Amino acid sequence: MRFSFASLLRNAFSAHTGWPEQWRSPEPKAAYDVIIVGAGGHGLATAYYLAAEHGITNVAVVERGWLGGGNTGRNTTIIRSNYLWEESEALYDHALDLWQDLSQVLNYNVMYSPRGVMMLAHTVHDVQVSKRHVHANRLAGIQNEWLSPEEAKAFCPPLNISRDIRYPVMGAALQRKGGVARHDAVAWGYARAASALGVDIIQNCEVTAIRRGPDGAVTGIETTKGPIGAKKIGVVAAGHTSVVMGMAGLRMPLESYPLQALVSEPLKPVFPCVVMSNTIHAYISQSDKGDLVIGAGTDQYVSYSQTGGLHITTHTLDAICELFPMFRRVRMLRNWGGIVDVTPDRSPILAKTPVKGLFVNCGWGTGGFKATPGSGHVFAHTIARDEPHPKNAPFTLERFRDGRLIDEAAAAAVAH
Amino acid sequence: MLLITCPICGPRPEIEFRNMGEAHIARPTPEGTSDDDMAAFLYLRSNPKGLIAERWRHVHGCARFFNAVRHTVTDKFVTVYEVGAPKPDLAALAADLAADLAAREAGR
């Protein structure tokens, strides 16, 4: 059923009791053309583009928990494409292009809101690095501009630009096309659209083994709901990628860390944009519901605990209170952690693997949400054609062996 | 915040320590080592969901390095030991943990 003004009106008259389920919940078939492991935003987007753009509809998305219940439902929903290197600029800007009309394409309101992402600079070094980013981006045709402290305050009035704070604001880089989207709606929208095209989304189905044939190629997976056959498997398991890839005997250049976020009690609209500070480690925006959405940093050790230390969030709130003094008396409602898979160069891996038929989309680290549409789009291309899309061709596993790193350490959302 | 037992200084809060990554990854000699083996040394990590042997440094204390075995789901430390000591048998430690847990369940 398509959402339209007429369908909304019709269902309003029946007290909204007539809406059907938005996606099917089938039992797994014996075999599929493609299995996607992980029903987060990236996995569901991959399945959707496989069906919509490559005509491969005999696809299963298997998920250990419920769809969108991992990092897709835990992130701070920031969207931007102002990365430093050409490879990343192309990949993230591809995603930014797809965000523009995603709600119309999926017929599902993902509440994409290009309200501007402003990244603060607090030291001379920050200023130099930020300006380098601005210049690199403009050369590549990516929107990004430099603001003085006064211009930054004009764009975001709650910002404290006094000179006597511990880390004074010395300027900011602003990407006006950046913004936020409703993260759950992204997962739901892709799930609904993929399901409508024939993709089976199988939740509460944990992968326990990857089956290989005598030639080493994959032949399917073992799951808690029984074996499922497939000649192509795409692993999109975020923090658990090392675990799943280990089932195929592969060691990955990944380490998994808890990344935390928190939300405040709901407030009237007070905060017009997204503000990030890499140096003092805080990012903040206000959701349409009214709560302040605040992102903190990662813990320093490998962990799958989905919690993280409280001193990390405390440190972030110190920064928030100094930058935005009006939030000092705001109460925080909830905090949580997600497990992010971090690569040595802080760039993702979207590639074929040494195992025939096995593909991997991982390593998005602390900032994968923004790339969801682009990631799914190029990964579907990689699986369908058995060769990478030009935009993800540099993001191979072999780049670590060949020394072709895409070193976005300084460009990532948090200081490393 | 974790409570970490430095073998020299005793139990101290985590903010005194710096995690130094997976332990027991030996540097190969550059001569005769393939690119694949060098990349494996530099970048490939076991990243286990379970017991991990890792290096810590008590950077705001005695500044010494030491190794520890920790469970990456509970974040509980199983043991700490000196740099240079052989890698503990993680499978045996995991079996001990499972047996402990089973005994506690049975006693309940």
Short mmCIF file of C-alpha atoms in Angstrom, two decimals:
data_model
loop_
_atom_site.label_atom_id
_atom_site.label_comp_id
_atom_site.label_asym_id
_atom_site.label_seq_id
_atom_site.Cartn_x
_atom_site.Cartn_y
_atom_site.Cartn_z
CA MET A 1 0.00 0.00 0.00
CA ARG A 2 1.37 3.38 -1.01
CA PHE A 3 1.25 6.29 1.38
CA SER A 4 -0.61 9.21 -0.12
CA PHE A 5 -2.87 12.00 1.01
CA ALA A 6 -5.87 9.89 0.00
CA SER A 7 -4.66 6.85 1.98
CA LEU A 8 -3.99 9.00 5.05
CA LEU A 9 -7.46 10.51 4.81
CA ARG A 10 -9.11 7.13 4.33
CA ASN A 11 -7.34 5.64 7.32
CA ALA A 12 -8.07 8.68 9.45
CA PHE A 13 -11.77 7.93 9.01
CA SER A 14 -11.25 4.35 10.14
CA ALA A 15 -9.31 5.50 13.24
CA HIS A 16 -6.03 4.24 11.74
CA THR A 17 -6.99 0.63 12.39
CA GLY A 18 -6.76 -0.36 8.71
CA TRP A 19 -3.01 -0.01 8.12
CA PRO A 20 -1.46 -3.28 7.01
CA GLU A 21 1.92 -4.50 8.28
CA GLN A 22 4.71 -2.64 6.51
CA TRP A 23 6.84 -5.66 5.68
CA ARG A 24 6.35 -9.42 5.61
CA SER A 25 7.92 -11.70 8.24
CA PRO A 26 8.38 -14.94 6.30
CA GLU A 27 10.06 -18.17 7.31
CA PRO A 28 13.33 -18.69 5.44
CA LYS A 29 13.25 -20.59 2.16
CA ALA A 30 15.79 -23.36 1.49
CA ALA A 31 17.89 -21.14 -0.77
CA TYR A 32 18.19 -17.63 -2.17
CA ASP A 33 20.25 -15.94 -4.86
CA VAL A 34 21.77 -13.58 -2.28
CA ILE A 35 21.83 -13.57 1.52
CA ILE A 36 22.52 -10.32 3.35
CA VAL A 37 23.70 -10.82 6.94
CA GLY A 38 22.47 -7.95 9.08
CA ALA A 39 19.21 -6.01 8.79
CA GLY A 40 20.48 -2.59 9.73
CA GLY A 41 20.18 0.41 7.46
CA HIS A 42 23.11 -0.62 5.26
CA GLY A 43 21.97 -4.23 4.90
CA LEU A 44 18.36 -3.33 4.13
CA ALA A 45 19.47 -0.64 1.68
CA THR A 46 21.67 -3.23 -0.04
CA ALA A 47 18.73 -5.61 -0.36
CA TYR A 48 16.48 -2.83 -1.63
CA TYR A 49 18.92 -1.72 -4.36
CA LEU A 50 19.60 -5.35 -5.34
CA ALA A 51 15.89 -5.73 -6.02
CA ALA A 52 15.14 -2.24 -7.36
CA GLU A 53 18.20 -1.61 -9.54
CA HIS A 54 19.58 -5.04 -10.39
CA GLY A 55 16.41 -7.12 -10.59
CA ILE A 56 17.65 -9.59 -7.98
CA THR A 57 14.58 -10.12 -5.82
CA ASN A 58 15.30 -13.60 -4.50
CA VAL A 59 17.12 -12.13 -1.53
CA ALA A 60 17.05 -12.86 2.20
CA VAL A 61 18.17 -10.42 4.88
CA VAL A 62 18.90 -12.38 8.07
CA GLU A 63 19.12 -10.54 11.36
CA ARG A 64 20.19 -11.77 14.80
CA GLY A 65 17.84 -9.40 16.64
CA TRP A 66 15.19 -7.13 15.15
CA LEU A 67 15.72 -4.94 12.13
CA GLY A 68 17.26 -1.57 12.79
CA GLY A 69 18.00 -2.57 16.39
CA GLY A 70 21.76 -2.17 16.27
CA ASN A 71 23.71 0.92 15.38
CA THR A 72 20.96 2.08 13.00
CA GLY A 73 18.75 2.69 16.02
CA ARG A 74 21.56 3.97 18.24
CA ASN A 75 23.35 6.64 16.25
CA THR A 76 22.98 10.42 16.39
CA THR A 77 21.60 10.60 12.80
CA ILE A 78 24.12 13.11 11.45
CA ILE A 79 24.46 13.37 7.66
CA ARG A 80 27.35 15.16 5.94
CA SER A 81 29.90 14.52 3.20
CA ASN A 82 32.77 16.92 4.00
CA TYR A 83 35.51 14.28 4.14
CA LEU A 84 39.11 14.99 3.21
CA TRP A 85 40.18 12.52 0.53
CA GLU A 86 38.75 12.23 -2.96
CA GLU A 87 37.74 8.60 -2.47
CA SER A 88 35.68 9.43 0.62
CA GLU A 89 34.29 12.62 -0.85
CA ALA A 90 32.93 10.66 -3.81
CA LEU A 91 31.45 7.90 -1.63
CA TYR A 92 29.84 10.11 1.01
CA ASP A 93 28.61 12.70 -1.49
CA HIS A 94 26.99 9.88 -3.47
CA ALA A 95 25.06 9.08 -0.30
CA LEU A 96 24.21 12.75 0.24
CA ASP A 97 22.77 12.88 -3.30
CA LEU A 98 20.60 9.85 -2.59
CA TRP A 99 19.35 11.37 0.70
CA GLN A 100 17.83 14.32 -1.20
CA ASP A 101 14.80 12.44 -2.56
CA LEU A 102 14.96 9.25 -0.50
CA SER A 103 11.53 9.82 1.07
CA GLN A 104 9.94 10.08 -2.37
CA VAL A 105 11.83 7.09 -3.77
CA LEU A 106 10.88 4.86 -0.83
CA ASN A 107 7.42 6.43 -0.43
CA TYR A 108 8.30 6.62 3.25
CA ASN A 109 9.09 9.79 5.18
CA VAL A 110 12.65 9.45 6.45
CA MET A 111 12.46 13.06 7.72
CA TYR A 112 15.70 14.10 6.06
CA SER A 113 16.35 17.61 7.30
CA PRO A 114 19.29 19.48 5.70
CA ARG A 115 19.62 21.96 8.53
CA GLY A 116 23.40 22.33 8.27
CA VAL A 117 26.28 20.62 10.05
CA MET A 118 28.78 22.95 11.71
CA MET A 119 32.13 21.59 12.89
CA LEU A 120 33.91 23.78 15.43
CA ALA A 121 37.60 24.63 15.56
CA HIS A 122 39.10 25.38 18.98
CA THR A 123 42.84 25.61 18.39
CA VAL A 124 45.18 26.96 15.75
CA HIS A 125 45.73 23.39 14.62
CA ASP A 126 41.96 22.84 14.37
CA VAL A 127 41.65 25.97 12.24
CA GLN A 128 44.36 24.81 9.87
CA VAL A 129 42.90 21.30 9.58
CA SER A 130 39.36 22.61 9.09
CA LYS A 131 40.40 25.10 6.43
CA ARG A 132 42.30 22.35 4.65
CA HIS A 133 39.09 20.34 4.63
CA VAL A 134 37.08 23.28 3.33
CA HIS A 135 39.54 23.89 0.51
CA ALA A 136 39.83 20.20 -0.39
CA ASN A 137 36.04 19.88 -0.42
CA ARG A 138 35.52 22.94 -2.61
CA LEU A 139 38.09 21.67 -5.09
CA ALA A 140 36.12 18.44 -5.29
CA GLY A 141 32.81 20.28 -5.71
CA ILE A 142 31.64 19.36 -2.19
CA GLN A 143 29.78 22.06 -0.33
CA ASN A 144 31.72 23.32 2.72
CA GLU A 145 32.47 26.84 3.95
CA TRP A 146 34.50 28.54 6.64
CA LEU A 147 32.77 30.69 9.28
CA SER A 148 34.23 33.18 11.74
CA PRO A 149 33.15 32.77 15.37
CA GLU A 150 30.60 35.58 14.91
CA GLU A 151 29.20 33.94 11.78
CA ALA A 152 29.05 30.62 13.63
CA LYS A 153 27.06 32.26 16.41
CA ALA A 154 24.72 33.88 13.89
CA PHE A 155 24.09 30.40 12.41
CA CYS A 156 23.68 28.76 15.82
CA PRO A 157 22.64 31.39 18.43
CA PRO A 158 23.01 29.14 21.51
CA LEU A 159 26.75 28.83 20.85
CA ASN A 160 29.10 30.38 23.41
CA ILE A 161 31.87 32.21 21.53
CA SER A 162 33.37 34.06 24.47
CA ARG A 163 37.16 34.09 24.46
CA ASP A 164 37.59 33.06 28.08
CA ILE A 165 36.30 29.49 27.99
CA ARG A 166 38.70 26.56 28.16
CA TYR A 167 38.41 25.79 24.44
CA PRO A 168 37.23 29.01 22.74
CA VAL A 169 35.56 28.78 19.33
CA MET A 170 38.04 30.05 16.74
CA GLY A 171 35.86 29.37 13.74
CA ALA A 172 33.81 26.62 12.15
CA ALA A 173 33.35 24.66 8.95
CA LEU A 174 29.75 24.54 7.77
CA GLN A 175 28.16 22.15 5.32
CA ARG A 176 24.68 23.54 4.72
CA LYS A 177 23.44 20.43 2.85
CA GLY A 178 24.30 18.29 5.88
CA GLY A 179 21.71 17.58 8.51
CA VAL A 180 19.83 14.76 10.13
CA ALA A 181 17.23 12.10 9.28
CA ARG A 182 15.00 9.88 11.35
CA HIS A 183 17.18 6.77 11.75
CA ASP A 184 14.41 4.27 12.49
CA ALA A 185 12.41 5.49 9.51
CA VAL A 186 15.40 4.85 7.26
CA ALA A 187 15.52 1.19 8.33
CA TRP A 188 11.73 0.85 8.17
CA GLY A 189 11.48 2.61 4.81
CA TYR A 190 14.10 0.38 3.22
CA ALA A 191 12.59 -2.73 4.85
CA ARG A 192 9.12 -1.87 3.57
CA ALA A 193 10.32 -1.06 0.06
CA ALA A 194 12.55 -4.15 -0.15
CA SER A 195 9.82 -6.43 1.20
CA ALA A 196 7.38 -5.08 -1.36
CA LEU A 197 9.84 -6.07 -4.10
CA GLY A 198 10.03 -9.65 -2.78
CA VAL A 199 12.97 -9.54 -0.37
CA ASP A 200 12.52 -11.80 2.67
CA ILE A 201 13.52 -10.11 5.94
CA ILE A 202 14.12 -12.83 8.53
CA GLN A 203 14.50 -11.47 12.05
CA ASN A 204 15.60 -13.32 15.19
CA CYS A 205 17.73 -15.53 13.02
CA GLU A 206 21.38 -15.65 14.05
CA VAL A 207 24.04 -16.87 11.64
CA THR A 208 26.07 -19.64 13.28
CA ALA A 209 28.26 -20.79 10.40
CA ILE A 210 29.15 -20.02 6.79
CA ARG A 211 29.13 -23.11 4.55
CA ARG A 212 31.78 -23.53 1.87
CA GLY A 213 31.98 -25.90 -1.08
CA PRO A 214 34.95 -28.04 -2.10
CA ASP A 215 36.28 -25.16 -4.25
CA GLY A 216 36.16 -22.81 -1.25
CA ALA A 217 33.22 -20.80 -2.55
CA VAL A 218 30.35 -20.10 -0.19
CA THR A 219 27.28 -22.33 -0.51
CA GLY A 220 25.13 -20.87 2.27
CA ILE A 221 24.81 -20.29 5.97
CA GLU A 222 23.75 -22.16 9.08
CA THR A 223 21.34 -20.23 11.26
CA THR A 224 19.26 -20.66 14.38
CA LYS A 225 16.33 -21.18 11.96
CA GLY A 226 18.17 -23.86 10.00
CA PRO A 227 20.45 -23.86 6.94
CA ILE A 228 19.90 -21.42 4.09
CA GLY A 229 21.66 -21.83 0.75
CA ALA A 230 23.10 -19.06 -1.42
CA LYS A 231 25.97 -18.57 -3.84
CA LYS A 232 26.45 -14.97 -2.77
CA ILE A 233 26.57 -13.68 0.79
CA GLY A 234 26.95 -10.04 1.78
CA VAL A 235 28.07 -9.49 5.36
CA VAL A 236 26.82 -6.15 6.73
CA ALA A 237 27.16 -6.92 10.43
CA ALA A 238 28.76 -3.70 11.75
CA GLY A 239 30.33 -4.35 15.17
CA HIS A 240 30.00 -8.12 14.77
CA THR A 241 31.69 -8.30 11.36
CA SER A 242 34.84 -9.91 12.78
CA VAL A 243 32.70 -12.62 14.39
CA VAL A 244 30.78 -13.41 11.19
CA MET A 245 33.84 -13.24 8.93
CA GLY A 246 35.66 -15.51 11.37
CA MET A 247 33.11 -18.19 10.39
CA ALA A 248 34.65 -18.08 6.91
CA GLY A 249 38.14 -18.23 8.38
CA LEU A 250 39.00 -14.58 7.68
CA ARG A 251 40.78 -12.22 10.07
CA MET A 252 39.66 -8.64 9.54
CA PRO A 253 41.44 -5.30 9.96
CA LEU A 254 38.79 -4.29 12.46
CA GLU A 255 38.41 -3.57 16.15
CA SER A 256 35.02 -3.14 17.80
CA TYR A 257 34.48 -0.41 20.38
CA PRO A 258 31.46 0.86 22.31
CA LEU A 259 30.30 4.27 21.08
CA GLN A 260 27.87 6.12 23.31
CA ALA A 261 25.07 8.61 22.81
CA LEU A 262 22.43 10.14 25.03
CA VAL A 263 19.23 12.19 24.83
CA SER A 264 17.78 14.87 27.08
CA GLU A 265 14.22 15.49 28.13
CA PRO A 266 12.19 17.03 25.28
CA LEU A 267 12.48 20.82 24.91
CA LYS A 268 10.77 23.41 22.74
CA PRO A 269 12.66 23.97 19.46
CA VAL A 270 15.83 25.75 20.55
CA PHE A 271 18.62 24.31 18.45
CA PRO A 272 18.61 25.05 14.71
CA CYS A 273 21.42 22.88 13.34
CA VAL A 274 23.94 20.14 14.07
CA VAL A 275 27.10 21.19 15.90
CA MET A 276 30.13 18.93 16.20
CA SER A 277 33.36 19.47 18.02
CA ASN A 278 36.07 16.94 17.28
CA THR A 279 38.58 18.39 19.68
CA ILE A 280 36.51 18.41 22.84
CA HIS A 281 34.49 15.49 21.65
CA ALA A 282 30.83 16.36 21.48
CA TYR A 283 28.14 16.56 18.90
CA ILE A 284 24.60 17.74 19.35
CA SER A 285 21.36 18.34 17.50
CA GLN A 286 17.70 18.52 18.44
CA SER A 287 15.26 15.90 17.22
CA ASP A 288 11.83 16.79 15.93
CA LYS A 289 10.46 15.27 19.14
CA GLY A 290 12.38 17.96 21.01
CA ASP A 291 15.08 16.02 22.82
CA LEU A 292 18.69 17.01 22.47
CA VAL A 293 20.58 14.17 20.77
CA ILE A 294 24.16 14.12 22.00
CA GLY A 295 26.98 11.93 20.74
CA ALA A 296 29.99 10.98 22.84
CA GLY A 297 33.19 9.13 22.01
CA THR A 298 34.32 5.54 21.98
CA ASP A 299 35.80 3.65 24.86
CA GLN A 300 39.47 2.84 24.48
CA TYR A 301 39.19 -0.96 24.61
CA VAL A 302 37.67 -3.65 22.39
CA SER A 303 34.25 -4.54 23.71
CA TYR A 304 30.90 -5.98 22.65
CA SER A 305 29.16 -4.84 25.84
CA GLN A 306 26.90 -2.18 24.20
CA THR A 307 27.36 0.03 27.27
CA GLY A 308 30.63 1.90 27.73
CA GLY A 309 32.06 3.88 30.62
CA LEU A 310 30.14 6.76 32.18
CA HIS A 311 33.25 8.95 32.27
CA ILE A 312 33.06 9.13 28.46
CA THR A 313 29.59 10.69 28.46
CA THR A 314 30.48 12.90 31.43
CA HIS A 315 33.37 14.30 29.43
CA THR A 316 31.05 15.03 26.51
CA LEU A 317 28.52 16.78 28.72
CA ASP A 318 31.32 18.95 30.16
CA ALA A 319 31.97 20.14 26.61
CA ILE A 320 28.27 20.63 25.82
CA CYS A 321 27.73 22.69 28.97
CA GLU A 322 30.66 24.95 28.16
CA LEU A 323 29.72 25.46 24.51
CA PHE A 324 26.00 25.85 25.21
CA PRO A 325 25.58 27.27 28.73
CA MET A 326 21.78 27.32 28.39
CA PHE A 327 21.77 23.51 28.49
CA ARG A 328 23.44 23.31 31.92
CA ARG A 329 20.19 22.59 33.73
CA VAL A 330 18.73 20.26 31.14
CA ARG A 331 18.24 16.72 32.43
CA MET A 332 19.42 13.74 30.43
CA LEU A 333 16.86 10.97 29.93
CA ARG A 334 18.74 7.99 28.54
CA ASN A 335 22.20 6.96 27.45
CA TRP A 336 23.27 3.87 25.56
CA GLY A 337 26.08 2.34 23.59
CA GLY A 338 26.46 0.67 20.21
CA ILE A 339 29.36 -1.43 19.00
CA VAL A 340 31.22 0.18 16.11
CA ASP A 341 33.76 -1.60 13.90
CA VAL A 342 36.75 0.63 13.32
CA THR A 343 39.37 0.14 10.58
CA PRO A 344 43.00 1.29 10.91
CA ASP A 345 42.42 4.17 8.44
CA ARG A 346 38.87 4.99 9.65
CA SER A 347 37.47 4.36 6.17
CA PRO A 348 34.99 1.60 5.41
CA ILE A 349 35.54 -1.65 3.54
CA LEU A 350 33.02 -2.36 0.75
CA ALA A 351 34.49 -5.16 -1.23
CA LYS A 352 34.82 -8.68 -2.46
CA THR A 353 36.82 -10.97 -0.19
CA PRO A 354 39.35 -13.74 -0.85
CA VAL A 355 36.45 -16.18 -0.37
CA LYS A 356 34.47 -16.64 -3.58
CA GLY A 357 30.90 -15.40 -3.24
CA LEU A 358 31.53 -13.64 0.06
CA PHE A 359 31.24 -9.85 0.12
CA VAL A 360 31.74 -7.50 3.03
CA ASN A 361 30.47 -4.02 3.89
CA CYS A 362 31.99 -2.95 7.20
CA GLY A 363 34.35 -0.62 8.99
CA TRP A 364 32.05 2.38 9.06
CA GLY A 365 33.28 3.06 12.56
CA THR A 366 31.74 6.02 14.31
CA GLY A 367 29.99 7.48 11.27
CA GLY A 368 28.11 5.03 9.09
CA PHE A 369 24.57 6.33 9.28
CA LYS A 370 25.19 9.24 6.89
CA ALA A 371 26.32 6.80 4.21
CA THR A 372 23.36 4.39 4.44
CA PRO A 373 21.83 4.99 0.97
CA GLY A 374 25.15 5.26 -0.84
CA SER A 375 26.60 2.28 0.97
CA GLY A 376 23.65 0.07 0.06
CA HIS A 377 23.64 1.37 -3.51
CA VAL A 378 27.28 0.62 -4.32
CA PHE A 379 27.37 -2.60 -2.30
CA ALA A 380 24.35 -3.94 -4.21
CA HIS A 381 26.24 -3.12 -7.42
CA THR A 382 29.30 -4.97 -6.11
CA ILE A 383 27.28 -8.10 -5.28
CA ALA A 384 25.12 -8.06 -8.42
CA ARG A 385 27.94 -7.46 -10.93
CA ASP A 386 30.64 -9.26 -8.94
CA GLU A 387 32.80 -6.16 -9.35
CA PRO A 388 32.88 -2.89 -7.43
CA HIS A 389 31.06 0.28 -8.40
CA PRO A 390 33.62 3.01 -9.29
CA LYS A 391 32.76 4.83 -6.07
CA ASN A 392 33.63 1.91 -3.79
CA ALA A 393 36.48 0.51 -5.88
CA PRO A 394 39.15 2.06 -3.59
CA PHE A 395 37.53 0.66 -0.43
CA THR A 396 39.00 -2.83 -0.68
CA LEU A 397 40.41 -5.23 1.87
CA GLU A 398 43.66 -5.33 -0.11
CA ARG A 399 44.36 -1.63 0.42
CA PHE A 400 45.91 -2.49 3.77
CA ARG A 401 48.36 -4.86 2.12
CA ASP A 402 49.08 -2.47 -0.77
CA GLY A 403 49.50 0.61 1.37
CA ARG A 404 46.62 2.42 -0.35
CA LEU A 405 45.04 3.60 2.89
CA ILE A 406 42.30 6.23 2.81
CA ASP A 407 43.39 7.97 5.96
CA GLU A 408 40.36 9.76 7.30
CA ALA A 409 41.55 9.74 10.91
CA ALA A 410 41.52 13.53 11.02
CA ALA A 411 38.27 13.76 9.11
CA ALA A 412 36.21 11.36 11.16
CA ALA A 413 33.52 12.70 13.41
CA VAL A 414 35.65 12.34 16.53
CA ALA A 415 39.24 13.04 17.39
CA HIS A 416 41.34 9.90 17.38
CA MET B 1 34.71 2.90 34.20
CA LEU B 2 36.74 -0.25 34.61
CA LEU B 3 38.72 -1.07 37.73
CA ILE B 4 42.05 -2.36 36.47
CA THR B 5 44.64 -4.17 38.56
CA CYS B 6 48.13 -2.98 37.69
CA PRO B 7 50.56 -5.77 38.62
CA ILE B 8 52.78 -3.16 40.29
CA CYS B 9 50.40 -0.53 41.72
CA GLY B 10 47.29 -2.62 42.43
CA PRO B 11 43.68 -1.76 41.53
CA ARG B 12 43.29 1.68 39.97
CA PRO B 13 40.56 3.42 37.91
CA GLU B 14 40.61 3.01 34.15
CA ILE B 15 41.40 6.68 33.40
CA GLU B 16 44.94 6.07 34.72
CA PHE B 17 45.49 3.50 31.97
CA ARG B 18 45.87 3.46 28.23
CA ASN B 19 44.74 0.42 26.30
CA MET B 20 47.47 -0.61 23.86
CA GLY B 21 45.57 -3.12 21.75
CA GLU B 22 45.83 -6.84 21.23
CA ALA B 23 48.81 -8.57 22.87
CA HIS B 24 51.18 -11.21 21.50
CA ILE B 25 51.41 -9.84 17.97
CA ALA B 26 55.06 -10.33 17.14
CA ARG B 27 56.73 -8.04 14.65
CA PRO B 28 58.12 -10.02 11.70
CA THR B 29 61.57 -9.23 10.42
CA PRO B 30 61.25 -7.13 7.26
CA GLU B 31 63.60 -9.38 5.28
CA GLY B 32 61.82 -12.23 3.60
CA THR B 33 58.40 -11.27 4.98
CA SER B 34 55.63 -11.10 2.39
CA ASP B 35 53.36 -8.06 2.04
CA ASP B 36 50.48 -10.20 3.27
CA ASP B 37 52.32 -11.16 6.46
CA MET B 38 53.40 -7.57 7.07
CA ALA B 39 49.82 -6.34 6.57
CA ALA B 40 48.59 -9.04 8.94
CA PHE B 41 51.05 -7.86 11.60
CA LEU B 42 50.10 -4.21 11.13
CA TYR B 43 46.36 -4.39 10.65
CA LEU B 44 44.64 -7.75 11.15
CA ARG B 45 43.24 -8.30 14.64
CA SER B 46 41.30 -11.15 16.21
CA ASN B 47 38.73 -8.70 17.70
CA PRO B 48 37.09 -11.59 19.59
CA LYS B 49 33.66 -11.67 21.18
CA GLY B 50 34.87 -13.44 24.29
CA LEU B 51 38.29 -13.55 25.92
CA ILE B 52 40.96 -11.20 24.61
CA ALA B 53 44.64 -10.97 25.57
CA GLU B 54 45.50 -7.28 25.43
CA ARG B 55 48.19 -4.83 26.42
CA TRP B 56 47.63 -2.04 28.93
CA ARG B 57 49.92 0.73 30.07
CA HIS B 58 49.56 2.37 33.49
CA VAL B 59 50.42 5.67 31.86
CA HIS B 60 49.35 7.92 34.76
CA GLY B 61 50.91 5.66 37.38
CA CYS B 62 54.03 3.55 37.13
CA ALA B 63 53.99 3.95 33.33
CA ARG B 64 54.70 0.22 32.92
CA PHE B 65 53.20 -2.00 30.24
CA PHE B 66 51.47 -5.23 31.23
CA ASN B 67 49.14 -7.76 29.66
CA ALA B 68 45.66 -8.77 30.70
CA VAL B 69 42.95 -11.22 29.72
CA ARG B 70 39.51 -9.65 29.66
CA HIS B 71 36.08 -10.81 28.48
CA THR B 72 34.82 -8.43 25.80
CA VAL B 73 31.13 -8.96 26.55
CA THR B 74 31.21 -8.51 30.33
CA ASP B 75 34.42 -6.38 30.30
CA LYS B 76 35.54 -8.39 33.36
CA PHE B 77 39.25 -9.02 33.78
CA VAL B 78 40.22 -12.67 34.17
CA THR B 79 43.93 -12.24 34.84
CA VAL B 80 46.83 -9.82 34.48
CA TYR B 81 50.39 -10.90 33.72
CA GLU B 82 53.78 -9.51 32.86
CA VAL B 83 55.00 -8.55 29.43
CA GLY B 84 57.11 -11.40 28.08
CA ALA B 85 55.13 -14.12 29.86
CA PRO B 86 53.60 -16.65 27.48
CA LYS B 87 50.06 -16.10 26.21
CA PRO B 88 47.56 -17.82 28.54
CA ASP B 89 45.46 -20.60 27.06
CA LEU B 90 42.33 -18.56 26.31
CA ALA B 91 40.27 -21.65 25.46
CA ALA B 92 41.11 -23.21 28.85
CA LEU B 93 40.28 -19.95 30.65
CA ALA B 94 36.99 -19.74 28.77
CA ALA B 95 36.19 -23.33 29.78
CA ASP B 96 36.98 -22.45 33.42
CA LEU B 97 34.67 -19.43 33.23
CA ALA B 98 31.89 -21.56 31.73
CA ALA B 99 32.38 -24.20 34.47
CA ASP B 100 32.27 -21.50 37.17
CA LEU B 101 29.09 -20.10 35.71
CA ALA B 102 27.52 -23.57 35.51
CA ALA B 103 28.48 -24.27 39.15
CA ARG B 104 26.92 -20.98 40.28
CA GLU B 105 23.77 -21.73 38.29
CA ALA B 106 23.58 -25.19 39.86
CA GLY B 107 24.04 -23.75 43.36
CA ARG B 108 21.24 -21.27 42.92
#
